Short mmCIF file of C-alpha atoms in Angstrom, two decimals:
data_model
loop_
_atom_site.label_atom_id
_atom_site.label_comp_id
_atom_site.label_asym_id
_atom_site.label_seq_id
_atom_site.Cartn_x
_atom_site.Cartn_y
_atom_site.Cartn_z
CA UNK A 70 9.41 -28.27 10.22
CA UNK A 71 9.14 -29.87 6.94
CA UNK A 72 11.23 -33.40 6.52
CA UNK A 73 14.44 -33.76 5.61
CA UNK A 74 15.03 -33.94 1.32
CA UNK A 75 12.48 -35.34 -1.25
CA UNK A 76 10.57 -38.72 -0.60
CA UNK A 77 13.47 -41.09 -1.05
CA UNK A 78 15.46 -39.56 1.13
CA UNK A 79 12.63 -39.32 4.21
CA UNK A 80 11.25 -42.74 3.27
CA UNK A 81 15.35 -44.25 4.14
CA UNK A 82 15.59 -42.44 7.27
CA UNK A 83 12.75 -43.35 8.52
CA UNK A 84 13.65 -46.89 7.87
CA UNK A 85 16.59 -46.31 9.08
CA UNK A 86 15.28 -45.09 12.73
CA UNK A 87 12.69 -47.96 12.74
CA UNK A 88 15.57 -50.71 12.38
CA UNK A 89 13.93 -52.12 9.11
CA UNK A 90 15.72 -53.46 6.28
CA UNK A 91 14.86 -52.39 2.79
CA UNK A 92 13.70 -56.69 2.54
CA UNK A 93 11.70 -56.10 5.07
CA UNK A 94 9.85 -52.54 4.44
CA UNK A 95 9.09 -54.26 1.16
CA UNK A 96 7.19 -56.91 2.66
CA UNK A 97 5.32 -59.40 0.31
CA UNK A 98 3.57 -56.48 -1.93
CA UNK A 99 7.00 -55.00 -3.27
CA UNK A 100 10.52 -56.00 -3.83
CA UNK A 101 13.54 -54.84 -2.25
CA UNK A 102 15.41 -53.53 -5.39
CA UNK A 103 12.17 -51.59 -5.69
CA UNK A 104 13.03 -49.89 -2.55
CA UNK A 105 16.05 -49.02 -2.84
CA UNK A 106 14.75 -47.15 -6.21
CA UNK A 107 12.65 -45.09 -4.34
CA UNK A 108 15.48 -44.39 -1.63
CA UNK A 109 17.75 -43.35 -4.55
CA UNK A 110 15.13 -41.01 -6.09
CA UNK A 111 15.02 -43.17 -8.93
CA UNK A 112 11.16 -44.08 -8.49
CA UNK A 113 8.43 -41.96 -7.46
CA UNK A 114 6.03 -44.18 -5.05
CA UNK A 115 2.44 -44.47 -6.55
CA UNK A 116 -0.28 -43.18 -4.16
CA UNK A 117 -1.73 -47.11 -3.07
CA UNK A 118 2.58 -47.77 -2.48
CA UNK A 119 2.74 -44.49 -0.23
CA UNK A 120 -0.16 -45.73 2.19
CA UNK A 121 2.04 -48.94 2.29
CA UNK A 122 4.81 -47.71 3.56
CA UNK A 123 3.43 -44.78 5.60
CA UNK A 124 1.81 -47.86 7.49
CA UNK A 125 4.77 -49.95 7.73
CA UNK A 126 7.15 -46.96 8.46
CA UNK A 127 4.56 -45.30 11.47
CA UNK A 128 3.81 -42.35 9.58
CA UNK A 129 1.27 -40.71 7.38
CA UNK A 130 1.55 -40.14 2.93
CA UNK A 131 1.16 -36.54 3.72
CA UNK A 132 4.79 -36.72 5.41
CA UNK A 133 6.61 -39.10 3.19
CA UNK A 134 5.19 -37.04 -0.12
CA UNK A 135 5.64 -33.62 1.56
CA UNK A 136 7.59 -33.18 4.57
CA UNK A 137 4.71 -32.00 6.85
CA UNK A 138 2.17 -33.81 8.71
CA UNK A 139 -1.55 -32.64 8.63
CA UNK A 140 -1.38 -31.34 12.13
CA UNK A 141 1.84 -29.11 10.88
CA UNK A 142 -0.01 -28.13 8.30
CA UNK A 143 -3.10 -27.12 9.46
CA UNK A 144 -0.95 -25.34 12.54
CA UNK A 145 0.92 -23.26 9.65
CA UNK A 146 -2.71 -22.05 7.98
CA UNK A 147 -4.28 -20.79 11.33
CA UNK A 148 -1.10 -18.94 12.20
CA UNK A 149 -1.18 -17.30 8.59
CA UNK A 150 -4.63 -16.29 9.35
CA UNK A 151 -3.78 -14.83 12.66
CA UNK A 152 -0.69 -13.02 11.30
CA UNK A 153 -3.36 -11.31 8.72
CA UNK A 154 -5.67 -10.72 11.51
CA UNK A 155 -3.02 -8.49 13.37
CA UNK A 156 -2.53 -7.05 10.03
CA UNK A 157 -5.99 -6.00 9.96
CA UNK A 158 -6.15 -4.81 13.78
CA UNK A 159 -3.03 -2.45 12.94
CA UNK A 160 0.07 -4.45 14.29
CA UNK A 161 2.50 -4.78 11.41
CA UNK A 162 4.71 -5.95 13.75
CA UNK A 163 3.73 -8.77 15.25
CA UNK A 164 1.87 -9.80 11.52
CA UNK A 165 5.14 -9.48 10.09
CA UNK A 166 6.80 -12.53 12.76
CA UNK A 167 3.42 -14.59 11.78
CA UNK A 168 4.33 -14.30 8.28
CA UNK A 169 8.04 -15.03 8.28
CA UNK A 170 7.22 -17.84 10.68
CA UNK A 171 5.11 -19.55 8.12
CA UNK A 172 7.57 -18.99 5.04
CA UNK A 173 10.31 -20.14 7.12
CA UNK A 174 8.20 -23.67 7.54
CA UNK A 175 5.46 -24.13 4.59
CA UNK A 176 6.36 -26.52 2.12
CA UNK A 177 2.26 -25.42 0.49
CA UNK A 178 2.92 -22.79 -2.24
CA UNK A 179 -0.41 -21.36 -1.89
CA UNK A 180 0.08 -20.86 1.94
CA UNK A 181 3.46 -19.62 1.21
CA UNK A 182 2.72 -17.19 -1.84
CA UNK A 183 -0.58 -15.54 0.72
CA UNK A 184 2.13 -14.94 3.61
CA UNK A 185 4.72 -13.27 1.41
CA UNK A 186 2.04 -11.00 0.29
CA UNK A 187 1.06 -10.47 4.01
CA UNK A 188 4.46 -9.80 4.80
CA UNK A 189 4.72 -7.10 2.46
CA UNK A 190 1.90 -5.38 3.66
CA UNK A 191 3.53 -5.75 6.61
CA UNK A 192 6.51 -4.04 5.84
CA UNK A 193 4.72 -1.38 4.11
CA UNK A 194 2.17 -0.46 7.29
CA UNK A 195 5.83 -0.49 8.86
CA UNK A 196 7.25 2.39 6.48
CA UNK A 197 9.58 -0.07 5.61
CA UNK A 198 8.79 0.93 1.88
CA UNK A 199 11.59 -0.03 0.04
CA UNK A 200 11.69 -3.81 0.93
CA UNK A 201 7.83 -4.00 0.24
CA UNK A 202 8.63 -2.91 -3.27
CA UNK A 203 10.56 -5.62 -3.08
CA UNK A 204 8.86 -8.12 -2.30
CA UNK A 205 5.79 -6.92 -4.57
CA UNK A 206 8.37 -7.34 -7.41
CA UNK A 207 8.92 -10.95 -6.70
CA UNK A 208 5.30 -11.62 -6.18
CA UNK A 209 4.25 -9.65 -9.65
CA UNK A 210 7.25 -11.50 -11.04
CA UNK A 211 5.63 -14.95 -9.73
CA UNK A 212 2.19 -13.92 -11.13
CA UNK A 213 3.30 -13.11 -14.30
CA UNK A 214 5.64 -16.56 -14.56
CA UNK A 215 2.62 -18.23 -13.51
CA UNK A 216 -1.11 -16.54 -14.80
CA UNK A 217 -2.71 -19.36 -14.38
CA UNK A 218 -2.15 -19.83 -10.41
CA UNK A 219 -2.66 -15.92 -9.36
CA UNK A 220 -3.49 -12.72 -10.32
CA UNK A 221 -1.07 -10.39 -10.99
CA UNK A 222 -3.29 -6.89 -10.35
CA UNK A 223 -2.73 -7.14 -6.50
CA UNK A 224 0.66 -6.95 -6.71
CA UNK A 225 0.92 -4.21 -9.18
CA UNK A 226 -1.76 -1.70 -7.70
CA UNK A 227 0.53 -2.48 -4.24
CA UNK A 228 3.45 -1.25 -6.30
CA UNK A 229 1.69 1.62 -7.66
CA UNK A 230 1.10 2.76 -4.28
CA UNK A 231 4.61 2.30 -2.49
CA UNK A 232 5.65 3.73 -6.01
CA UNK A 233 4.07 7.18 -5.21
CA UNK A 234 5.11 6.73 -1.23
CA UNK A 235 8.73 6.88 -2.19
CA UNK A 236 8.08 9.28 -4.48
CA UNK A 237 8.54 7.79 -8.19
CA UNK A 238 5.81 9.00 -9.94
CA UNK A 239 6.84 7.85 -13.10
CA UNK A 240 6.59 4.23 -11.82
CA UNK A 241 3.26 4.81 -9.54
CA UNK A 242 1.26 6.22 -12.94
CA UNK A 243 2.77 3.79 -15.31
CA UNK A 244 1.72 0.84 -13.17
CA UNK A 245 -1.85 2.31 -12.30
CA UNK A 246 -2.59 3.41 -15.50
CA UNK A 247 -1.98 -0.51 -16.13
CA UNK A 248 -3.67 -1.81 -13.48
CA UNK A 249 -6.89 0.54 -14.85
CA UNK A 250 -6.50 -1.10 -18.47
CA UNK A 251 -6.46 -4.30 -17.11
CA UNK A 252 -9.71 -3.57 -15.27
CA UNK A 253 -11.24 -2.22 -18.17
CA UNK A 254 -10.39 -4.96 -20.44
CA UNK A 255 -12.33 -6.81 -17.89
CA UNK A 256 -15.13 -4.52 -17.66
CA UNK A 257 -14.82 -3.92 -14.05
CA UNK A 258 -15.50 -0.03 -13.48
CA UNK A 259 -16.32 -0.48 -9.51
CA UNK A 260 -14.59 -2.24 -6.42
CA UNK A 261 -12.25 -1.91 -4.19
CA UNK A 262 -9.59 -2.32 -6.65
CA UNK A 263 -11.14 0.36 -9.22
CA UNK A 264 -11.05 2.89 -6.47
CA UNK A 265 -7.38 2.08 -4.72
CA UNK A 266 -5.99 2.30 -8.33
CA UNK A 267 -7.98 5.41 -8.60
CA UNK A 268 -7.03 7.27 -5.88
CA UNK A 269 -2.85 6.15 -6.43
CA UNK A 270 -3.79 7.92 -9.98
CA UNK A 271 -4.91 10.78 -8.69
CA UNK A 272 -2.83 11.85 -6.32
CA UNK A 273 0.05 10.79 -8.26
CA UNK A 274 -1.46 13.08 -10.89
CA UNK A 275 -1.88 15.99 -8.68
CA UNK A 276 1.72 15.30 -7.54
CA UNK A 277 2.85 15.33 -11.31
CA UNK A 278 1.25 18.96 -11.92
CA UNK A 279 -1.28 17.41 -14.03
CA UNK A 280 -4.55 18.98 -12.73
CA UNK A 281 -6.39 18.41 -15.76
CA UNK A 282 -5.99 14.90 -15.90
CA UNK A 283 -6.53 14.53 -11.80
CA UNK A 284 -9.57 16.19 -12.83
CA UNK A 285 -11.31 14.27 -15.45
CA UNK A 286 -9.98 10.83 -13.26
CA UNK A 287 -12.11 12.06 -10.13
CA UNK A 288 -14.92 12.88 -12.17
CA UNK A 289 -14.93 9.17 -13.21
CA UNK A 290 -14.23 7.86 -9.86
CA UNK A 291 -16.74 9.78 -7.71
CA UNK A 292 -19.26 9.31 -10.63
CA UNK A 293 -19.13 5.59 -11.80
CA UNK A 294 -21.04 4.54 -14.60
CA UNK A 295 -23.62 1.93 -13.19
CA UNK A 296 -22.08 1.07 -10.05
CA UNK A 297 -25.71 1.84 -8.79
CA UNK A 298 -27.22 -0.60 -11.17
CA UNK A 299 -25.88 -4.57 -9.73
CA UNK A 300 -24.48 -5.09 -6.54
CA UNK A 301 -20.80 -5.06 -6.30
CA UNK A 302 -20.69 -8.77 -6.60
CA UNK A 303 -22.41 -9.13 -9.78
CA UNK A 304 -19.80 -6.96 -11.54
CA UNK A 305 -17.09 -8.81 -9.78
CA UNK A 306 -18.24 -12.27 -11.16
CA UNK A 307 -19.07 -10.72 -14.68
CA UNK A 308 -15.01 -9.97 -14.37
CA UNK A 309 -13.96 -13.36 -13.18
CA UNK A 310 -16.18 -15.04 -16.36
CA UNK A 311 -14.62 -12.50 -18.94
CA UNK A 312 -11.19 -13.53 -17.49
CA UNK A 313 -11.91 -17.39 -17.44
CA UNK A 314 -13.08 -17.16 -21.31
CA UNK A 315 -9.79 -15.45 -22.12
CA UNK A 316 -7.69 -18.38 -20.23
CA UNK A 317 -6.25 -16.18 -17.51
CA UNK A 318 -6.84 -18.76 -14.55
CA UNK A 319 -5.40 -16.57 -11.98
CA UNK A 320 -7.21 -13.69 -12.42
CA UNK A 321 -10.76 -15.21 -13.15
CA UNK A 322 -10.03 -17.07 -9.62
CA UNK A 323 -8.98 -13.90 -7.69
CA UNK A 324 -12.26 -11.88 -9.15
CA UNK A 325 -14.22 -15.15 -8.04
CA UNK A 326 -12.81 -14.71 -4.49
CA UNK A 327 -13.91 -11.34 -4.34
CA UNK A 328 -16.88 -11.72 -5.84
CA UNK A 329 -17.62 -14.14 -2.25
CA UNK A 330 -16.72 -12.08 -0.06
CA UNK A 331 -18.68 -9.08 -1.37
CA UNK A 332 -21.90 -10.92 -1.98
CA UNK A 333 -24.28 -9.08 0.41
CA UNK A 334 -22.05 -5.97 0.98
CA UNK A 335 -23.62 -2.85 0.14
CA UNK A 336 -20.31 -1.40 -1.19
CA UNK A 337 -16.55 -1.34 0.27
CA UNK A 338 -17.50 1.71 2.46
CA UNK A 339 -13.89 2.26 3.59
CA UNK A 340 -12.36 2.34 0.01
CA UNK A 341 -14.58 4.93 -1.11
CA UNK A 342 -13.74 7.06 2.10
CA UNK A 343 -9.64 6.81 1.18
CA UNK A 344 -11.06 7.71 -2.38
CA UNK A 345 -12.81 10.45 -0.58
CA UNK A 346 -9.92 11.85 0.95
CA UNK A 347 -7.98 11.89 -2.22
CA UNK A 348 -10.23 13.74 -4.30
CA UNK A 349 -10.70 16.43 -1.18
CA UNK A 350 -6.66 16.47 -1.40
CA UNK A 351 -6.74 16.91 -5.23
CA UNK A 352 -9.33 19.64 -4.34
CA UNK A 353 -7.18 21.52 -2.14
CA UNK A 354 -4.10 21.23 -4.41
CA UNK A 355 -5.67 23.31 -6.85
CA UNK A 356 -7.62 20.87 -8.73
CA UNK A 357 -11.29 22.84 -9.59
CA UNK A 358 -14.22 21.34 -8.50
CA UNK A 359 -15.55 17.75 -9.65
CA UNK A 360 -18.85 19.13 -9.88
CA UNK A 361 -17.59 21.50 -13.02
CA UNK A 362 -16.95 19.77 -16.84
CA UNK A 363 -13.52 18.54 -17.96
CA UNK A 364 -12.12 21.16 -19.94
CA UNK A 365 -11.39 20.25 -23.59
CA UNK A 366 -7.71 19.81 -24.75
CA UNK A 367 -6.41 20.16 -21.18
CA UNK A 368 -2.56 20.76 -20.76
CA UNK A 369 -0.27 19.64 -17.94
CA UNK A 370 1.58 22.54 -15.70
CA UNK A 371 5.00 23.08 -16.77
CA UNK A 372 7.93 22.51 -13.82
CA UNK A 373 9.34 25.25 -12.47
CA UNK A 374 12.76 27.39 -13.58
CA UNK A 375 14.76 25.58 -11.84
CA UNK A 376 13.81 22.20 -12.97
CA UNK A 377 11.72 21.78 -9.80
CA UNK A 378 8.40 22.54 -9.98
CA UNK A 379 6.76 26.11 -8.79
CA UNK A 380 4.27 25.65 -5.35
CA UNK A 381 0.86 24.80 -6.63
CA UNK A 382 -2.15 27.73 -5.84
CA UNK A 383 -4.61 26.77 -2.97
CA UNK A 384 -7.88 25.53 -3.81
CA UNK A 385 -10.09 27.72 -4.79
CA UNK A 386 -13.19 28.55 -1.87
CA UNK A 387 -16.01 27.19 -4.51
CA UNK A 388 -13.16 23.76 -4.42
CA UNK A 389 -12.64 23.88 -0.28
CA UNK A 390 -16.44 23.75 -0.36
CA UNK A 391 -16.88 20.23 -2.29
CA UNK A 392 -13.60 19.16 -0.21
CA UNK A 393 -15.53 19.90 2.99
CA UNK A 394 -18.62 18.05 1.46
CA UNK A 395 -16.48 15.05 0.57
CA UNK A 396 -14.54 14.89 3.55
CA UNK A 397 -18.04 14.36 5.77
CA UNK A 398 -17.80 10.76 3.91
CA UNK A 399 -14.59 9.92 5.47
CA UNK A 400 -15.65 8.84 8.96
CA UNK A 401 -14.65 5.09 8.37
CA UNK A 402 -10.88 5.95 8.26
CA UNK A 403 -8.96 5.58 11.21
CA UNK A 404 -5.10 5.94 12.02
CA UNK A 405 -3.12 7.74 9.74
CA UNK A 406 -5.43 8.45 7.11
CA UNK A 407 -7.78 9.92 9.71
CA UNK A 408 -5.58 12.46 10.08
CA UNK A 409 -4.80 13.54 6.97
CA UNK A 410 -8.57 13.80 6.58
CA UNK A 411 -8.18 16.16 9.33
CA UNK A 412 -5.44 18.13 8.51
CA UNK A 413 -7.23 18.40 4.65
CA UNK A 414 -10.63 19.36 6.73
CA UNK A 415 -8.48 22.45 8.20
CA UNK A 416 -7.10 23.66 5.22
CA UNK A 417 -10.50 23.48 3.42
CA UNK A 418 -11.55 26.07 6.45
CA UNK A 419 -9.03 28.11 5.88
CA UNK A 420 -9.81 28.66 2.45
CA UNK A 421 -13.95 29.39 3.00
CA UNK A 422 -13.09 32.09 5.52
CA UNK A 423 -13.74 29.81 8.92
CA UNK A 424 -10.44 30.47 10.42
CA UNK A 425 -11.23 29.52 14.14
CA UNK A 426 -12.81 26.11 13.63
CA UNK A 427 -9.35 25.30 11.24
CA UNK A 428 -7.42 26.98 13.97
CA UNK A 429 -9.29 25.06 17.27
CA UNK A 430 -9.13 21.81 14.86
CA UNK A 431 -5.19 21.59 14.02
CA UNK A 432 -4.47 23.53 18.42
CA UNK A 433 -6.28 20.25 18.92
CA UNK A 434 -4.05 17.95 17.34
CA UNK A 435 -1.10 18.79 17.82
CA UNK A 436 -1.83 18.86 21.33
CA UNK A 437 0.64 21.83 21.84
CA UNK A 438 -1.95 24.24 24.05
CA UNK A 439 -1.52 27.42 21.99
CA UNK A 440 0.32 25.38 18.95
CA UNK A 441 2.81 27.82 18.97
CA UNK A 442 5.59 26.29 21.08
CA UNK A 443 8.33 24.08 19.23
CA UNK A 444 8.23 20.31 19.29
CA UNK A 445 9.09 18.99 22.59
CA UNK A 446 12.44 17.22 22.23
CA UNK A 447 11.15 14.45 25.37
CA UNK A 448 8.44 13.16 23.24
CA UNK A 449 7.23 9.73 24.26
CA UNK A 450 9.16 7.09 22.33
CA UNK A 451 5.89 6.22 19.58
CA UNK A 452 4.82 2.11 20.03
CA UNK A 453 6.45 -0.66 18.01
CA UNK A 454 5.27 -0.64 14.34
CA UNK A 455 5.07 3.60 14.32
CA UNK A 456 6.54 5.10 11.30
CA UNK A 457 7.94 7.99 12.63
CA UNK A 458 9.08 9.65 9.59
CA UNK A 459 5.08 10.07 8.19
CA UNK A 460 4.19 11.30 11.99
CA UNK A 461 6.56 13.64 11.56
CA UNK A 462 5.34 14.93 8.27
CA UNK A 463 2.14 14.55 9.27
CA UNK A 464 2.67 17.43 12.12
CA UNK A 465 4.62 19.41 9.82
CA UNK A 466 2.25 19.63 7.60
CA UNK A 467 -1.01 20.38 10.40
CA UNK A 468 2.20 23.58 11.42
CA UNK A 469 2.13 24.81 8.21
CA UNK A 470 -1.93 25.08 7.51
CA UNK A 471 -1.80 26.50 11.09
CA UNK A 472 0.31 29.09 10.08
CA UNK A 473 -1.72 29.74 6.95
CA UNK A 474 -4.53 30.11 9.27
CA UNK A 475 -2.54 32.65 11.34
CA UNK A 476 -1.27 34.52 8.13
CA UNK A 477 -5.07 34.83 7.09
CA UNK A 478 -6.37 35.84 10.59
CA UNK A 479 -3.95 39.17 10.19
CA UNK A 480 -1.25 37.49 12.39
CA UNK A 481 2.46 37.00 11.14
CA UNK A 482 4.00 36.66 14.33
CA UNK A 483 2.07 34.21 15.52
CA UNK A 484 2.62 32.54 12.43
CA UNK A 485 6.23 33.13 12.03
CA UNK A 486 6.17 31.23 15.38
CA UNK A 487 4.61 28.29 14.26
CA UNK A 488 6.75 28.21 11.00
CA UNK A 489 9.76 27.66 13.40
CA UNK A 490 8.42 25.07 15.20
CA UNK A 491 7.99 23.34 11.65
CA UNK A 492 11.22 24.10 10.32
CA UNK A 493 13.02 22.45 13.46
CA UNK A 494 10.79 19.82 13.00
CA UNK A 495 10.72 19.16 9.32
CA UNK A 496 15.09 19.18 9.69
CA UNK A 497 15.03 16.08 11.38
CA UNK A 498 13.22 14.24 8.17
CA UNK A 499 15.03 12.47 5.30
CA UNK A 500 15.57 14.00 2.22
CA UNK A 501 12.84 12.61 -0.33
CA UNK A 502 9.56 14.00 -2.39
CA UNK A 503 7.42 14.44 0.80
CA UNK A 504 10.15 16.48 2.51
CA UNK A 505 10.61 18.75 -0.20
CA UNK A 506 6.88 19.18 -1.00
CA UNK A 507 6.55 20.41 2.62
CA UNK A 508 10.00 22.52 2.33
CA UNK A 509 8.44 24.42 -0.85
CA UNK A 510 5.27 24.83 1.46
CA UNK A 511 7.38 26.60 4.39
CA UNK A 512 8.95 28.47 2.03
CA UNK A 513 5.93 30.10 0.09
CA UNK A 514 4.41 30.77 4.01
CA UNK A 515 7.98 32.68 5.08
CA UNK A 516 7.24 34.75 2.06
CA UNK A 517 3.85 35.58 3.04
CA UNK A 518 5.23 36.82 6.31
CA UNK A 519 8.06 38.63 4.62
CA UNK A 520 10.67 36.79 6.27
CA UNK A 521 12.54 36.62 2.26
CA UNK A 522 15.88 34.98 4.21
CA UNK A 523 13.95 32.31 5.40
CA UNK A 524 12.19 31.78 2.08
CA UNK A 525 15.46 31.21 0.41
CA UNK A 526 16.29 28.89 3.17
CA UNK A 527 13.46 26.80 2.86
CA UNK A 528 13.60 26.79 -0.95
CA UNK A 529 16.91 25.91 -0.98
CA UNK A 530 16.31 23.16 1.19
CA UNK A 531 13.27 21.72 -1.14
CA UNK A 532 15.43 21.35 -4.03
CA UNK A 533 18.22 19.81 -1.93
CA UNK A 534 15.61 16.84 -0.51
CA UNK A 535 14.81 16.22 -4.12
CA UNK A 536 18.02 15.83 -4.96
CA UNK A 537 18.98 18.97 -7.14
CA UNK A 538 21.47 21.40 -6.28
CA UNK A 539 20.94 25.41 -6.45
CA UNK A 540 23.45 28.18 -6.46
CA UNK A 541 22.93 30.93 -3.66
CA UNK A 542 21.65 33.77 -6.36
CA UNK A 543 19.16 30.88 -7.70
CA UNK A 544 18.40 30.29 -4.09
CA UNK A 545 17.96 34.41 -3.78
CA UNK A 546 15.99 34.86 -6.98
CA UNK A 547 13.09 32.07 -5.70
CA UNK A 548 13.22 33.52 -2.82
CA UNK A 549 11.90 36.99 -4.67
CA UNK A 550 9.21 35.51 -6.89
#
């Protein structure tokens, strides 16, 4: 643990529990009034007086002028590092202790300012997304206080993306579109943070009913401009130099950093699979093919009647195609987001027409035999660090392109089966945007199958989860469109 107070106050109690007089710490180099200065906090010891008395008092300068000895110190950084290795190795859990160890007993701003971002990583791998926004805030507050000691894009591209998670759009496409000016300003078109920032903006576009703009974005991002030309590194330290000319420290240090650790690399292979998956999600959400021009003058998709807005059309087959093709490139995803690039790979086949690979694919994972029964209610309790609530979703949603499956295979009692099982299981979710996205969903499949009660069941429940309110004859009247 750090020492007690400022250096005064450690420099008397040591003293004090060495039995020395303030005469007699002073010795023949220094007097005793000027002692009892420094005690009082009325002198700050020069660096030749705090070897002095580190000597005489059995300690070292680092402790009298910090609170921490080397070997604390140096203790604190590896168990930082560790903490972000069990980050890495997917256990948000015991990363987050690491971290709150080391703010707890750093007195180093630098080591303290690296865990608090760890930490809210941490909490975000945990699903804990409202106290990562949190803590982002305070660490985009610190950045912007202080340019000149960090970067404040990190932070903000973080937000961006727990922005969208919780399902404030607004927030997740004012803060990307941001981040990308910033990285334009800078010249930097490629990198990992390019694409994250990317990929927030187009989803978060798609999510808006903006499909013109999600298009036009992915074009960008799965086309770069150059990218092919320099290695990644070379347009990293290009970056860092334009930042360093303009006098913002922090970021022209961050861009430096980066531009180390991706000398060599051939290209952050697992930021343009997520990007991958996101433009294969765009795809399927009704966004046409990448491959085609921007349209000129495009215009945004109005919300729906009732203030919330209408379920978007299915890709189109020519889209579910290029999805497919994209989604080969998604191999170096693991955990969640290699399921979603499975459950996105299945509802590409069910719009080309290959109905039993999408069907074997999702009977697969959900592990359910037939995939028709309901959700067991003895499910294994899911290890320490699971978020439950986007496992849940996650099988909702692989239900509900199983059921589309079913619907297009000429089967609506298998599917209607299959839409129970995710309606009992999408009730036990929060209300929030991703339960009412996947409430709309059940809803337009009960109308496929003609089950129009249901419908108005399901749309009713979509516009209670994002927090509107609908009268029963509104409910009725979706349920007819």
């Amino acid at each position: 643990m750090p020492g007690p107070g400022n250096v005064g106050e450690r420099v008397r109690n040591l003293r004090l529990t060495r039995r020395l007089s303030q005469a007699q710490l002073a010795g023949h180099d220094l007097s005793d009034s000027y002692i009892s200065l420094i005690e009082s906090g009325k002198r700050t010891p020069t660096p030749t007086v705090l070897r002095m008395l580190a000597e005489r008092l059995g300690c070292t300068p680092e402790y009298l002028a910090e609170g921490v000895e080397p070997e604390q110190r140096a203790h604190l950084e590896v168990r930082e590092r560790h903490a972000h290795l069990a980050l890495l190795r997917g256990d948000p859990v015991t990363a987050e202790a690491g971290f709150d160890e080391v703010i707890a007993r750093s007195d180093d701003p630098d080591l303290t300012s690296r865990a608090r971002w760890g930490r809210a990583r941490a909490l975000e791998e945990l699903g804990r997304t409202d106290d990562a926004i949190a803590h982002f805030e305070e660490l985009r507050e610190q950045a912007e206080r202080d340019p000149g000691r960090a970067s404040w894009l990190p932070p903000v591209i973080a937000l961006a993306r727990c922005y969208h998670a919780v399902g404030d759009l607004g927030q997740a496409v004012a803060l990307g579109e941001r981040a990308v000016e910033r990285l334009n300003q800078l010249g930097l078109g490629v990198g990992e943070e390019y694409t994250e920032v990317g990929r927030i903006l187009l989803l978060a576009y798609v999510d808006r009913s903006d499909p013109a703009r999600a298009h036009e974005l992915g074009r960008r991002l799965l086309n770069p401009k150059g990218a092919a030309d320099e290695p990644t590194s070379v347009h990293y330290q290009r970056a860092s130099m334009r930042a360093l000319d303009e006098g913002t420290i922090g970021d022209s240090l961050y861009f430096a950093d980066q531009a180390l650790a991706a000398r060599g690399d051939t290209g952050p292979a697992q930021s343009r699979a997520r990007l991958s998956l996101a433009a294969a999600k765009a795809l399927l959400r009704g966004v046409m093919p990448f491959s085609s021009p921007s349209t000129s003058n495009p215009v945004p998709a109005a919300a729906g009647e009732y203030g919330f807005e209408r379920p978007r059309p299915e890709g189109s087959p020519e889209a579910a195609q290029e999805a497919l093709e994209l989604l080969e490139g998604t191999t170096e995803l693991d955990g969640d987001e290699s399921t979603e690039s499975t459950i996105a790979r299945a509802r590409a086949l069910v719009l080309v027409g290959d109905l039993d690979d999408a069907i074997a694919a999702l009977e697969q994972f959900l592990d359910t035999g037939l995939a028709l029964a309901a959700p067991s209610r003895t499910a294994l309790v899911p290890p320490p660090g699971t978020d439950v609530a986007a496992r849940t979703q996650k099988s909702v949603l692989a239900r509900l392109v199983l059921a589309r499956a079913r619907v297009a295979q000429g089967d609506p009692t298998a599917a209607r089966v299959v839409l129970g099982a995710a309606s009992e299981q999408l009730a036990t979710l929060s209300a929030g945007r991703p339960a009412a996205h996947l409430f709309r969903e059940l809803g337009e499949l009960y109308e496929l199958v003609q089950d129009a009660e249901a419908a108005a069941v399901a749309y009713r429940q979509a516009l209670e989860a994002a927090g509107l309110s609908a009268s029963p004859a509104t409910s009725n009247a979706r349920a007819r469109v």
